Amino acid sequence: VHPTAERRDTVVLVDSDRTTYTEEHITAKFTYRGAQVTREGGDIKVTPTKEEFEFRTKRKVPKLGIMIIGLGGNNGSTFTATILANKNHVTWYTKEGIQVPDYVGSVLRASTVRLGTDPGTGKDFHLPVCDLLPMVHPNDITIGGWDISSLPLDEAMRRAEVLPYDLQRQLVPLMRGIKPLPSVYYPSFIAANQGERADNVIPGLSKRDHLDHLRKDIREFKVANNLDQVIVFWSANTERYSAIIPGVNDTKEALLASIDASHPEVSPSTLFGVAAVLEGVPYINGAPQNTFVPGLIQLAESRRAFIAGDDLKSGQTKMKSVLAEFLVNAGIKPLSIASYNHLGNNDGYNLSAEPQFKSKEISKSSVVDDMVAANHLLYKPAAQMAKESGDPKAKPEHPDHIIVIKYVPAVGDSKRALDEYYSRILMGGRSTISIMNECEDSLLATPLIMDLCLLAELLTRVQYRTTPEEEFMPLYSVLSLLSYMLKAPLVKPGTEVVNALSRQRSALEQFLKACLGLDNSGDLLLETRTW
Ligand code: NAD
């Protein structure tokens, strides 16, 4: 068994009076420290703040089902194949020899956190992220879902052309019996070229009937597989944006009324979101469109349901959220970022239509905004631009940022991403960094889908309170802690988006440690800097 797929019964026991263990829960007290900053004349006043939290995590992991919308797609079929290969210990021959299945690329299963120092050796102690708190093992996930294409999963895997032949050959008997449920198909939302796949569609035109049908599918899947928890994941084609129309989708009441009226602007992905929220199961959007219209966010808030999105941050954007942060934090000023992609899978085919490309372009373009806005020494803020240009509506200074995506069938799922970072360095000098990245898109996406679902499941078991008199509360509906895996993270309305990858990872690590009552000052390493 590959170490990333190993099953361990490790329990982290924190020896502190602030962390308590019962059979049912891990409860930890945590002091959340921050600072309030104000300008006072020419000075800056900083007031340290602190708030006491208590986090309570349910220890029993549920029997988990994941329902994928777009199950027969490249990601859906590769995800299913990966879980089944690991679960059934399927090994296969490659030209380099025998290959065992793994979960490489998963932050939870294949990366570690530094817990502290071993007093015996004085060395750092690192633990797999998935061993910090009780989490579902991916091999135990039950998979189901919907697709507008009726191909059973063995054939969908063959159509995807992602996995090597000798692995596919052995997975056929395990995948053959999995057939996607019929789905809702509203042709105006995805590219017209997808019509040829749509042979597995829920009949009728009433969106209310479709909603009821999807809700019943979720309930039946849960019962049939004897599951404690289900997560619904959108891995279907990228849709065009939905228009946000007052009275149609801007409030929860309006959205539900629009479903009753079969309003044309209610997209399939939003309808699935409503179904999941009404069934009380988490819903994650792995594609870029604005599934989470304000009415759906409101509905999730009112039901204390969990949602997360948007769009998987797998390759180019992940690099960008590292590189742009590195450059700007190094005091170097990117002047332009030009990103070019070509790919030949069905995702690329769908994105070759303008409205669907637009969704992807929007999702990819905001990724450097927070890093740029954080450095007013290199980039002029809006007020300064307005003053200099005389235009009160002037935007803050920003590097030129362009995104091109082209469909090239020959390269299949093996996406090519070329990026050029052109920056200003010392004394007006220039630096150009070019990156060329080529790999199977679905092999990057699969571990992200897994991490998103397993983390979302864990977060449904974490509750908090700020005073001992209060009842424990679930976390806020929008699970922004999942941002690390998402290209355009959805956050609590009115709060700032963090795109920088290291900050996203740090937030996740700190949160998981906080649930154990551990704070994260480890990188201070004061013992190495003092006498
Ligand atoms: P794909 O085209 O191979 O799969 C999508 C599947 O969704 C198809 O089988 C299609 O028949 C199905 N589908 C379309 N509309 C549907 C509906 N209304 N209901 C149910 N099924 C429907 O694409 P993919 O490569 O698997 O990618 C899936 C999604 O993930 C795309 O939106 C893509 O943009 C997004 N994404 C992928 C990556 C990546 O692969 N690295 C990264 C970021 C985002």
Coordinates of C-alpha atoms and ligand atoms in Angstrom, one line a residue:
V1 CA 0.0 0.0 0.0
H2 CA 1.3 3.4 -0.9
P3 CA 1.9 5.6 2.2
T4 CA -0.7 8.1 1.0
A5 CA -3.3 5.4 1.0
E6 CA -2.3 3.7 4.3
R7 CA -4.9 3.2 7.0
R8 CA -3.6 4.4 10.4
D9 CA -5.4 4.6 13.8
T10 CA -3.2 7.4 15.0
V11 CA -4.8 9.7 17.6
V12 CA -3.1 13.0 18.5
L13 CA -3.4 13.3 22.2
V14 CA -2.8 16.9 23.3
D15 CA -1.6 17.0 26.9
S16 CA -3.1 20.3 28.1
D17 CA -5.9 21.4 30.4
R18 CA -7.3 23.3 27.4
T19 CA -8.0 20.2 25.4
T20 CA -10.4 17.5 26.5
Y21 CA -11.3 14.1 25.0
T22 CA -14.5 12.2 25.5
E23 CA -15.6 9.2 23.5
E24 CA -17.8 11.5 21.4
H25 CA -15.8 14.7 21.1
I26 CA -12.5 16.5 21.1
T27 CA -13.1 19.9 22.8
A28 CA -10.4 22.6 22.7
K29 CA -10.1 26.1 24.1
F30 CA -8.4 28.5 21.7
T31 CA -7.4 32.1 22.1
Y32 CA -7.9 33.9 18.8
R33 CA -5.5 36.9 18.6
G34 CA -5.8 39.7 16.1
A35 CA -5.3 43.5 15.9
Q36 CA -7.4 46.5 15.1
V37 CA -5.5 49.2 13.2
T38 CA -6.5 52.8 12.7
R39 CA -4.7 55.9 11.4
E40 CA -4.5 58.7 13.9
G41 CA -3.1 61.7 12.1
G42 CA 0.3 60.6 10.9
D43 CA 0.5 57.7 13.3
I44 CA -0.9 54.2 13.1
K45 CA -2.6 52.9 16.2
V46 CA -2.6 49.1 16.7
T47 CA -4.8 47.6 19.4
P48 CA -4.2 43.9 19.9
T49 CA -7.5 41.9 20.3
K50 CA -8.2 38.5 21.6
E51 CA -11.3 36.3 21.6
E52 CA -11.8 33.0 23.4
F53 CA -13.1 30.2 21.3
E54 CA -14.1 26.6 22.1
F55 CA -14.1 24.1 19.3
R56 CA -15.8 20.8 19.5
T57 CA -15.2 18.1 16.9
K58 CA -17.2 15.0 16.7
R59 CA -14.9 12.0 16.7
K60 CA -16.9 9.4 14.9
V61 CA -16.4 9.6 11.1
P62 CA -19.6 9.0 9.1
K63 CA -20.2 6.5 6.3
L64 CA -19.8 9.0 3.5
G65 CA -21.3 9.1 0.0
I66 CA -20.2 11.6 -2.7
M67 CA -22.6 12.3 -5.5
I68 CA -20.9 13.8 -8.5
I69 CA -22.7 15.9 -11.1
G70 CA -20.9 15.1 -14.3
L71 CA -19.9 11.6 -13.0
G72 CA -19.2 10.4 -16.5
G73 CA -16.8 13.2 -17.3
N74 CA -13.0 13.0 -17.2
N75 CA -12.8 14.1 -13.6
G76 CA -15.8 12.1 -12.5
S77 CA -14.6 8.9 -14.1
T78 CA -10.9 9.4 -13.0
F79 CA -12.0 10.2 -9.4
T80 CA -14.1 7.0 -9.3
A81 CA -11.4 4.9 -10.9
T82 CA -8.8 6.2 -8.4
I83 CA -10.9 5.4 -5.3
L84 CA -11.8 1.9 -6.7
A85 CA -8.2 1.2 -7.6
N86 CA -7.0 2.1 -4.1
K87 CA -9.9 0.3 -2.4
N88 CA -9.3 -2.9 -4.3
H89 CA -5.5 -2.7 -4.4
V90 CA -5.4 -2.8 -8.2
T91 CA -1.8 -2.7 -9.4
W92 CA -0.8 -2.3 -13.0
Y93 CA 2.2 -2.6 -15.3
T94 CA 3.8 0.4 -16.9
K95 CA 7.0 0.5 -18.9
E96 CA 8.8 1.4 -15.6
G97 CA 7.4 -1.7 -13.8
I98 CA 4.5 -2.3 -11.4
Q99 CA 2.6 0.7 -10.2
V100 CA 0.6 0.8 -7.0
P101 CA -2.4 3.1 -6.6
D102 CA -1.9 6.3 -4.5
Y103 CA -3.3 9.6 -3.4
V104 CA -0.4 11.7 -4.5
G105 CA -1.5 15.3 -5.0
S106 CA -3.9 15.3 -2.0
V107 CA -3.0 17.8 0.7
L108 CA -4.8 15.7 3.2
R109 CA -3.3 12.3 2.4
A110 CA 0.1 13.3 0.9
S111 CA 1.3 16.3 2.8
T112 CA 2.3 16.8 6.4
V113 CA 2.2 19.5 9.1
R114 CA 4.8 20.3 11.7
L115 CA 3.4 19.5 15.1
G116 CA 6.4 20.4 17.2
T117 CA 9.8 19.1 18.3
D118 CA 10.8 15.7 19.5
P119 CA 12.6 16.3 22.8
G120 CA 14.7 13.2 22.3
T121 CA 16.3 14.1 19.0
G122 CA 15.5 17.9 18.9
K123 CA 14.2 17.3 15.4
D124 CA 10.9 18.6 13.9
F125 CA 7.9 16.2 14.2
H126 CA 5.8 16.0 11.1
L127 CA 2.4 14.4 10.8
P128 CA 0.2 13.6 7.8
V129 CA -2.5 16.3 7.6
C130 CA -5.2 13.6 7.6
D131 CA -4.0 12.3 11.0
L132 CA -4.6 15.5 12.9
L133 CA -8.3 15.0 13.4
P134 CA -10.6 12.0 12.6
M135 CA -11.3 12.1 8.9
V136 CA -13.0 9.7 6.5
H137 CA -10.5 7.5 4.6
P138 CA -11.1 7.9 0.8
N139 CA -11.2 4.2 0.3
D140 CA -14.4 4.2 2.3
I141 CA -16.3 6.7 0.1
T142 CA -19.4 5.4 -1.8
I143 CA -19.6 7.1 -5.1
G144 CA -22.7 7.9 -7.2
G145 CA -24.1 10.8 -9.2
W146 CA -25.6 12.2 -12.3
D147 CA -24.6 12.8 -15.9
I148 CA -26.5 13.8 -19.0
S149 CA -24.5 11.2 -20.8
S150 CA -25.7 7.6 -20.1
L151 CA -22.4 5.8 -20.5
P152 CA -21.6 3.5 -17.6
L153 CA -18.4 4.4 -15.8
D154 CA -16.2 1.8 -17.5
E155 CA -17.0 3.3 -20.9
A156 CA -16.8 6.8 -19.5
M157 CA -13.2 6.0 -18.2
R158 CA -12.3 4.7 -21.7
R159 CA -13.8 7.8 -23.4
A160 CA -11.7 10.1 -21.0
E161 CA -8.4 8.6 -22.2
V162 CA -6.7 9.6 -18.9
L163 CA -5.6 6.4 -17.2
P164 CA -3.2 3.8 -18.6
Y165 CA -4.7 0.8 -20.4
D166 CA -3.5 -1.9 -18.0
L167 CA -5.2 -0.1 -15.1
Q168 CA -8.4 0.6 -17.1
R169 CA -8.6 -3.1 -18.2
Q170 CA -8.7 -4.2 -14.5
L171 CA -11.1 -1.6 -13.4
V172 CA -13.7 -2.4 -16.1
P173 CA -15.5 -5.0 -13.9
L174 CA -15.5 -2.6 -11.0
M175 CA -16.8 0.4 -12.9
R176 CA -19.2 -1.3 -15.3
G177 CA -22.1 -1.5 -12.7
I178 CA -21.9 2.3 -12.0
K179 CA -24.4 4.1 -14.2
P180 CA -25.0 7.9 -13.9
L181 CA -28.5 9.0 -12.9
P182 CA -30.3 11.0 -15.4
S183 CA -29.7 14.7 -14.9
V184 CA -31.3 18.1 -15.7
Y185 CA -30.2 19.6 -19.1
Y186 CA -30.9 23.2 -19.9
P187 CA -29.0 23.6 -23.2
S188 CA -28.6 27.4 -22.9
F189 CA -26.1 27.0 -20.1
I190 CA -23.4 24.9 -21.6
A191 CA -21.9 24.9 -25.1
A192 CA -24.2 23.7 -28.0
N193 CA -21.5 21.2 -28.9
Q194 CA -22.4 19.2 -25.7
G195 CA -25.9 18.4 -27.1
E196 CA -24.6 15.2 -28.7
R197 CA -23.8 13.7 -25.2
A198 CA -27.2 14.4 -23.7
D199 CA -29.0 11.1 -23.8
N200 CA -29.7 10.7 -20.1
V201 CA -32.0 13.6 -19.2
I202 CA -34.8 13.9 -16.6
P203 CA -37.9 14.4 -18.7
G204 CA -40.3 17.4 -18.5
L205 CA -39.8 21.1 -18.4
S206 CA -40.9 22.0 -14.8
K207 CA -38.0 23.1 -12.7
R208 CA -40.0 22.4 -9.6
D209 CA -40.4 18.8 -10.7
H210 CA -36.7 18.6 -11.5
L211 CA -35.8 19.9 -8.1
D212 CA -38.1 17.3 -6.4
H213 CA -36.5 14.6 -8.6
L214 CA -33.0 15.6 -7.6
R215 CA -33.9 15.7 -3.9
K216 CA -35.4 12.2 -4.1
D217 CA -32.2 11.0 -5.8
I218 CA -30.1 12.3 -2.9
R219 CA -32.4 10.7 -0.3
E220 CA -32.5 7.4 -2.1
F221 CA -28.8 7.2 -2.6
K222 CA -28.4 7.8 1.2
V223 CA -30.8 5.1 2.1
A224 CA -29.7 2.5 -0.5
N225 CA -26.1 2.8 0.6
N226 CA -26.8 3.1 4.3
L227 CA -24.9 6.4 4.5
D228 CA -24.7 8.9 7.4
Q229 CA -23.6 11.8 5.2
V230 CA -23.7 12.8 1.5
I231 CA -21.8 15.5 -0.3
V232 CA -22.9 16.8 -3.7
F233 CA -20.2 18.0 -6.0
W234 CA -20.6 19.9 -9.3
S235 CA -18.0 18.5 -11.7
A236 CA -20.1 18.9 -14.8
N237 CA -19.4 21.2 -17.7
T238 CA -18.7 24.9 -17.1
E239 CA -21.9 26.8 -17.5
R240 CA -22.3 30.4 -18.7
Y241 CA -22.9 33.0 -16.0
S242 CA -26.5 33.4 -14.8
A243 CA -27.8 36.9 -14.9
I244 CA -28.4 38.2 -11.4
I245 CA -31.9 39.7 -11.7
P246 CA -33.7 41.4 -8.8
G247 CA -36.8 39.4 -8.0
V248 CA -35.5 36.3 -9.8
N249 CA -32.4 35.0 -7.9
D250 CA -31.3 37.8 -5.5
T251 CA -33.1 36.4 -2.5
K252 CA -34.0 32.9 -1.3
E253 CA -37.8 33.6 -1.7
A254 CA -37.2 34.9 -5.2
L255 CA -35.1 31.9 -6.2
L256 CA -37.6 29.4 -4.9
A257 CA -40.4 31.3 -6.7
S258 CA -38.3 31.3 -9.9
I259 CA -38.0 27.5 -9.6
D260 CA -41.8 27.2 -9.3
A261 CA -42.1 29.4 -12.4
S262 CA -39.4 27.5 -14.3
H263 CA -37.6 30.8 -14.9
P264 CA -35.0 30.4 -17.7
E265 CA -32.2 32.0 -15.6
V266 CA -32.2 29.2 -13.0
S267 CA -29.2 27.1 -14.1
P268 CA -28.8 23.3 -13.5
S269 CA -25.9 24.0 -11.1
T270 CA -28.0 26.3 -9.0
L271 CA -30.9 23.9 -9.0
F272 CA -28.6 21.1 -7.7
G273 CA -27.4 23.6 -5.1
V274 CA -31.0 24.2 -3.9
A275 CA -31.6 20.5 -3.9
A276 CA -28.6 19.8 -1.7
V277 CA -29.3 22.7 0.7
L278 CA -32.9 21.6 1.1
E279 CA -31.7 18.0 1.8
G280 CA -29.2 19.4 4.3
V281 CA -26.1 18.0 2.6
P282 CA -23.0 20.1 1.7
Y283 CA -22.7 21.3 -1.9
I284 CA -19.4 22.1 -3.6
N285 CA -19.0 23.8 -7.0
G286 CA -15.9 22.6 -8.9
A287 CA -16.5 24.8 -12.0
P288 CA -16.3 28.5 -12.5
Q289 CA -19.8 29.7 -13.1
N290 CA -21.8 31.8 -10.6
T291 CA -23.8 28.9 -9.3
F292 CA -24.0 30.6 -5.9
V293 CA -26.4 33.4 -6.8
P294 CA -27.3 35.5 -3.8
G295 CA -30.6 33.7 -3.3
L296 CA -28.8 30.3 -3.0
I297 CA -26.3 31.7 -0.4
Q298 CA -29.2 33.1 1.6
L299 CA -31.0 29.8 1.4
A300 CA -27.9 28.0 2.7
E301 CA -27.5 30.5 5.5
S302 CA -31.1 30.2 6.5
R303 CA -30.8 26.4 6.7
R304 CA -27.3 26.4 8.2
A305 CA -26.3 24.3 5.3
F306 CA -22.7 24.1 3.9
I307 CA -21.6 25.4 0.5
A308 CA -18.2 25.9 -1.1
G309 CA -16.8 27.0 -4.5
D310 CA -15.9 28.0 -7.1
D311 CA -13.7 26.2 -9.6
L312 CA -10.9 23.8 -8.9
K313 CA -7.5 25.4 -8.5
S314 CA -5.4 22.7 -10.1
G315 CA -2.6 23.8 -12.3
Q316 CA -1.9 27.2 -13.8
T317 CA -3.8 29.2 -11.3
K318 CA -2.2 27.3 -8.4
M319 CA 1.2 28.3 -9.7
K320 CA 0.0 31.8 -10.2
S321 CA -1.2 32.1 -6.6
V322 CA 2.3 31.1 -5.5
L323 CA 4.3 33.0 -8.0
A324 CA 2.5 36.3 -7.9
E325 CA 2.6 36.2 -4.1
F326 CA 6.3 35.4 -4.2
L327 CA 7.1 38.3 -6.6
V328 CA 5.0 40.9 -4.9
N329 CA 6.1 39.9 -1.4
A330 CA 9.7 40.0 -2.6
G331 CA 9.2 43.6 -3.6
I332 CA 9.3 42.9 -7.3
K333 CA 6.5 44.4 -9.4
P334 CA 4.8 42.2 -12.0
L335 CA 3.8 44.4 -14.9
S336 CA 2.0 41.8 -16.9
I337 CA 1.0 38.2 -16.5
A338 CA 0.0 36.4 -19.7
S339 CA -1.5 33.0 -19.4
Y340 CA -2.1 30.8 -22.4
N341 CA -3.6 27.2 -22.3
H342 CA -4.5 24.6 -24.7
L343 CA -6.3 21.3 -24.0
G344 CA -8.1 18.7 -26.0
N345 CA -10.6 17.1 -23.6
N346 CA -14.3 17.7 -23.4
D347 CA -13.8 20.5 -20.9
G348 CA -11.7 22.3 -23.6
Y349 CA -14.4 21.5 -26.2
N350 CA -17.1 23.1 -24.0
L351 CA -14.8 26.1 -23.2
S352 CA -14.4 26.8 -26.9
A353 CA -17.8 28.5 -26.8
E354 CA -17.6 32.1 -25.8
P355 CA -20.1 32.3 -22.8
Q356 CA -18.5 29.3 -21.1
F357 CA -14.9 30.6 -21.8
K358 CA -16.1 33.9 -20.2
S359 CA -16.9 32.1 -16.9
K360 CA -13.5 30.5 -16.9
E361 CA -11.8 33.8 -17.7
I362 CA -13.5 35.6 -14.8
S363 CA -12.6 32.8 -12.4
K364 CA -9.0 32.9 -13.5
S365 CA -8.5 36.6 -13.5
S366 CA -9.1 37.7 -9.9
V367 CA -6.4 35.4 -8.5
V368 CA -3.7 38.1 -8.1
D369 CA -6.0 40.9 -6.8
D370 CA -5.4 40.4 -3.1
M371 CA -1.6 40.2 -3.4
V372 CA -1.5 43.4 -5.6
A373 CA -3.9 45.3 -3.3
A374 CA -1.8 44.4 -0.3
N375 CA 1.3 46.2 -1.6
H376 CA 0.6 50.0 -2.0
L377 CA 4.3 50.7 -2.4
L378 CA 4.4 48.9 -5.8
Y379 CA 0.8 49.4 -6.9
K380 CA -1.1 52.7 -6.6
P381 CA -4.4 52.4 -4.7
A382 CA -7.6 53.7 -6.3
A383 CA -7.5 57.1 -4.4
Q384 CA -4.0 57.9 -5.8
M385 CA -4.9 56.8 -9.3
A386 CA -8.0 59.0 -9.1
K387 CA -6.0 62.0 -7.8
E388 CA -3.4 61.6 -10.6
S389 CA -5.9 61.0 -13.4
G390 CA -8.6 63.3 -12.3
D391 CA -11.1 60.5 -12.8
P392 CA -12.9 59.8 -9.5
K393 CA -13.9 56.3 -10.7
A394 CA -10.3 55.3 -11.5
K395 CA -9.4 51.7 -10.6
P396 CA -6.4 50.8 -8.5
E397 CA -3.2 50.0 -10.4
H398 CA -3.0 46.4 -11.5
P399 CA -0.7 44.3 -13.7
D400 CA -2.0 43.6 -17.2
H401 CA -3.4 40.1 -16.9
I402 CA -4.6 38.1 -19.9
I403 CA -6.0 34.6 -20.2
V404 CA -6.3 32.6 -23.4
I405 CA -7.7 29.1 -23.7
K406 CA -7.7 27.1 -27.0
Y407 CA -9.2 23.7 -27.8
V408 CA -6.6 21.4 -29.5
P409 CA -8.1 17.9 -29.7
A410 CA -4.8 16.1 -30.3
V411 CA -3.5 16.7 -26.8
G412 CA -6.5 15.3 -25.1
D413 CA -6.6 15.6 -21.3
S414 CA -2.9 16.6 -21.3
K415 CA -3.2 20.3 -20.8
R416 CA -0.5 22.7 -21.8
A417 CA -0.2 25.9 -19.8
L418 CA 2.3 28.6 -20.6
D419 CA 2.7 31.7 -18.4
E420 CA 4.9 34.7 -18.7
Y421 CA 5.5 37.0 -15.7
Y422 CA 7.1 40.3 -16.9
S423 CA 8.2 42.3 -13.9
R424 CA 10.0 45.5 -12.9
I425 CA 13.1 45.0 -10.9
L426 CA 15.7 47.4 -9.4
M427 CA 16.4 50.7 -11.1
G428 CA 13.8 50.2 -13.8
G429 CA 15.3 46.9 -14.9
R430 CA 13.0 44.1 -16.2
S431 CA 12.7 40.4 -15.5
T432 CA 10.8 37.8 -17.5
I433 CA 9.9 34.4 -16.1
S434 CA 8.3 31.9 -18.4
I435 CA 6.7 28.7 -17.2
M436 CA 5.5 25.8 -19.3
N437 CA 3.5 23.2 -17.5
E438 CA 2.1 20.0 -19.1
C439 CA 0.1 17.3 -17.4
E440 CA -3.1 15.3 -17.3
D441 CA -5.7 17.7 -16.1
S442 CA -7.9 15.1 -14.4
L443 CA -4.9 13.7 -12.4
L444 CA -4.5 17.1 -10.9
A445 CA -8.3 17.6 -10.3
T446 CA -9.1 14.2 -8.7
P447 CA -7.1 14.7 -5.4
L448 CA -8.7 18.2 -5.1
I449 CA -12.2 16.8 -5.4
M450 CA -11.3 14.3 -2.8
D451 CA -9.8 16.9 -0.4
L452 CA -12.7 19.3 -0.9
C453 CA -15.2 16.6 0.0
L454 CA -13.3 15.1 3.0
L455 CA -12.6 18.5 4.4
A456 CA -16.2 19.7 4.0
E457 CA -17.3 16.5 5.7
L458 CA -14.9 17.2 8.6
L459 CA -16.1 20.8 8.9
T460 CA -19.7 19.6 9.3
R461 CA -18.5 17.9 12.5
V462 CA -16.8 21.0 14.0
Q463 CA -18.8 23.3 16.2
Y464 CA -17.8 26.4 18.2
R465 CA -18.8 28.8 20.9
T466 CA -17.3 31.9 22.3
T467 CA -18.7 31.7 25.9
P468 CA -19.3 28.7 28.0
E469 CA -23.0 29.7 28.5
E470 CA -23.7 29.4 24.7
E471 CA -24.8 26.4 22.8
F472 CA -22.2 25.1 20.3
M473 CA -22.9 26.4 16.8
P474 CA -22.0 25.0 13.4
L475 CA -19.4 27.0 11.3
Y476 CA -20.7 29.6 8.9
S477 CA -22.4 28.2 5.7
V478 CA -19.7 29.3 3.2
L479 CA -16.7 27.0 3.9
S480 CA -14.0 29.4 2.9
L481 CA -11.4 27.2 4.6
L482 CA -11.6 25.1 1.4
S483 CA -10.1 28.0 -0.6
Y484 CA -6.7 26.3 -1.1
M485 CA -8.3 24.0 -3.6
L486 CA -10.5 26.6 -5.3
K487 CA -9.6 29.1 -8.0
A488 CA -12.2 31.8 -7.2
P489 CA -13.0 31.2 -3.5
L490 CA -16.5 32.0 -2.3
V491 CA -16.3 33.8 1.0
K492 CA -18.8 35.2 3.5
P493 CA -20.5 38.2 1.8
G494 CA -18.7 41.4 2.7
T495 CA -15.4 39.7 3.7
E496 CA -12.2 39.7 1.7
V497 CA -11.1 36.9 -0.6
V498 CA -7.6 35.4 0.1
N499 CA -6.1 33.9 -3.1
A500 CA -2.5 33.6 -1.9
L501 CA -1.8 29.8 -1.6
S502 CA 0.5 30.0 1.4
R503 CA -2.1 32.0 3.3
Q504 CA -4.8 29.6 2.4
R505 CA -2.7 26.6 3.5
S506 CA -1.7 28.4 6.7
A507 CA -5.4 29.2 7.5
L508 CA -6.3 25.5 7.1
E509 CA -3.4 24.2 9.1
Q510 CA -4.0 26.7 11.9
F511 CA -7.7 25.9 12.0
L512 CA -7.1 22.1 12.2
K513 CA -4.6 22.8 15.0
A514 CA -7.0 25.1 16.8
C515 CA -9.5 22.3 16.9
L516 CA -6.9 20.5 19.0
G517 CA -6.1 23.6 21.1
L518 CA -2.7 24.1 19.5
D519 CA -1.5 27.5 18.4
N520 CA 0.7 27.9 15.4
S521 CA 3.7 29.9 16.4
G522 CA 6.0 27.0 15.4
D523 CA 7.9 28.9 12.7
L524 CA 9.2 31.4 15.3
L525 CA 11.6 28.7 16.4
L526 CA 12.7 31.0 19.3
E527 CA 14.9 28.2 20.7
T528 CA 17.1 28.4 17.7
R529 CA 17.4 32.2 17.9
T530 CA 18.0 32.8 21.6
W531 CA 20.9 31.8 24.0
Ligands
NAD1 P1 -15.9 16.8 -18.8 O1 -16.5 17.6 -19.9 O2 -15.1 15.6 -19.1 O3 -17.0 16.3 -17.8 C1 -18.2 17.0 -17.5 C2 -19.4 16.0 -17.5 O4 -20.5 16.7 -17.1 C3 -19.7 15.4 -18.9 O5 -19.7 14.0 -18.8 C4 -21.0 15.9 -19.2 O6 -21.8 15.0 -20.0 C5 -21.6 16.2 -17.9 N1 -22.7 17.2 -17.8 C6 -22.9 18.4 -18.4 N2 -24.0 19.0 -18.0 C7 -24.5 18.2 -17.0 C8 -25.6 18.4 -16.2 N3 -26.5 19.4 -16.3 N4 -25.9 17.4 -15.3 C9 -25.1 16.3 -15.2 N5 -24.0 16.1 -16.0 C10 -23.7 17.1 -16.9 O7 -15.1 17.8 -17.9 P2 -14.0 17.5 -16.8 O8 -12.6 17.6 -17.4 O9 -14.4 16.3 -16.0 O10 -14.1 18.8 -15.9 C11 -15.3 19.0 -15.1 C12 -15.5 20.4 -14.7 O11 -14.4 20.7 -13.8 C13 -15.5 21.4 -15.8 O12 -16.4 22.4 -15.5 C14 -14.1 22.0 -15.6 O13 -14.0 23.4 -16.1 C15 -13.9 22.0 -14.2 N6 -12.5 22.1 -13.8 C16 -11.6 21.1 -14.2 C17 -10.3 21.2 -13.8 C18 -9.3 20.1 -14.2 O14 -9.6 19.1 -14.7 N7 -8.0 20.2 -13.8 C19 -9.8 22.3 -13.2 C20 -10.7 23.3 -12.8 C21 -12.1 23.1 -13.1

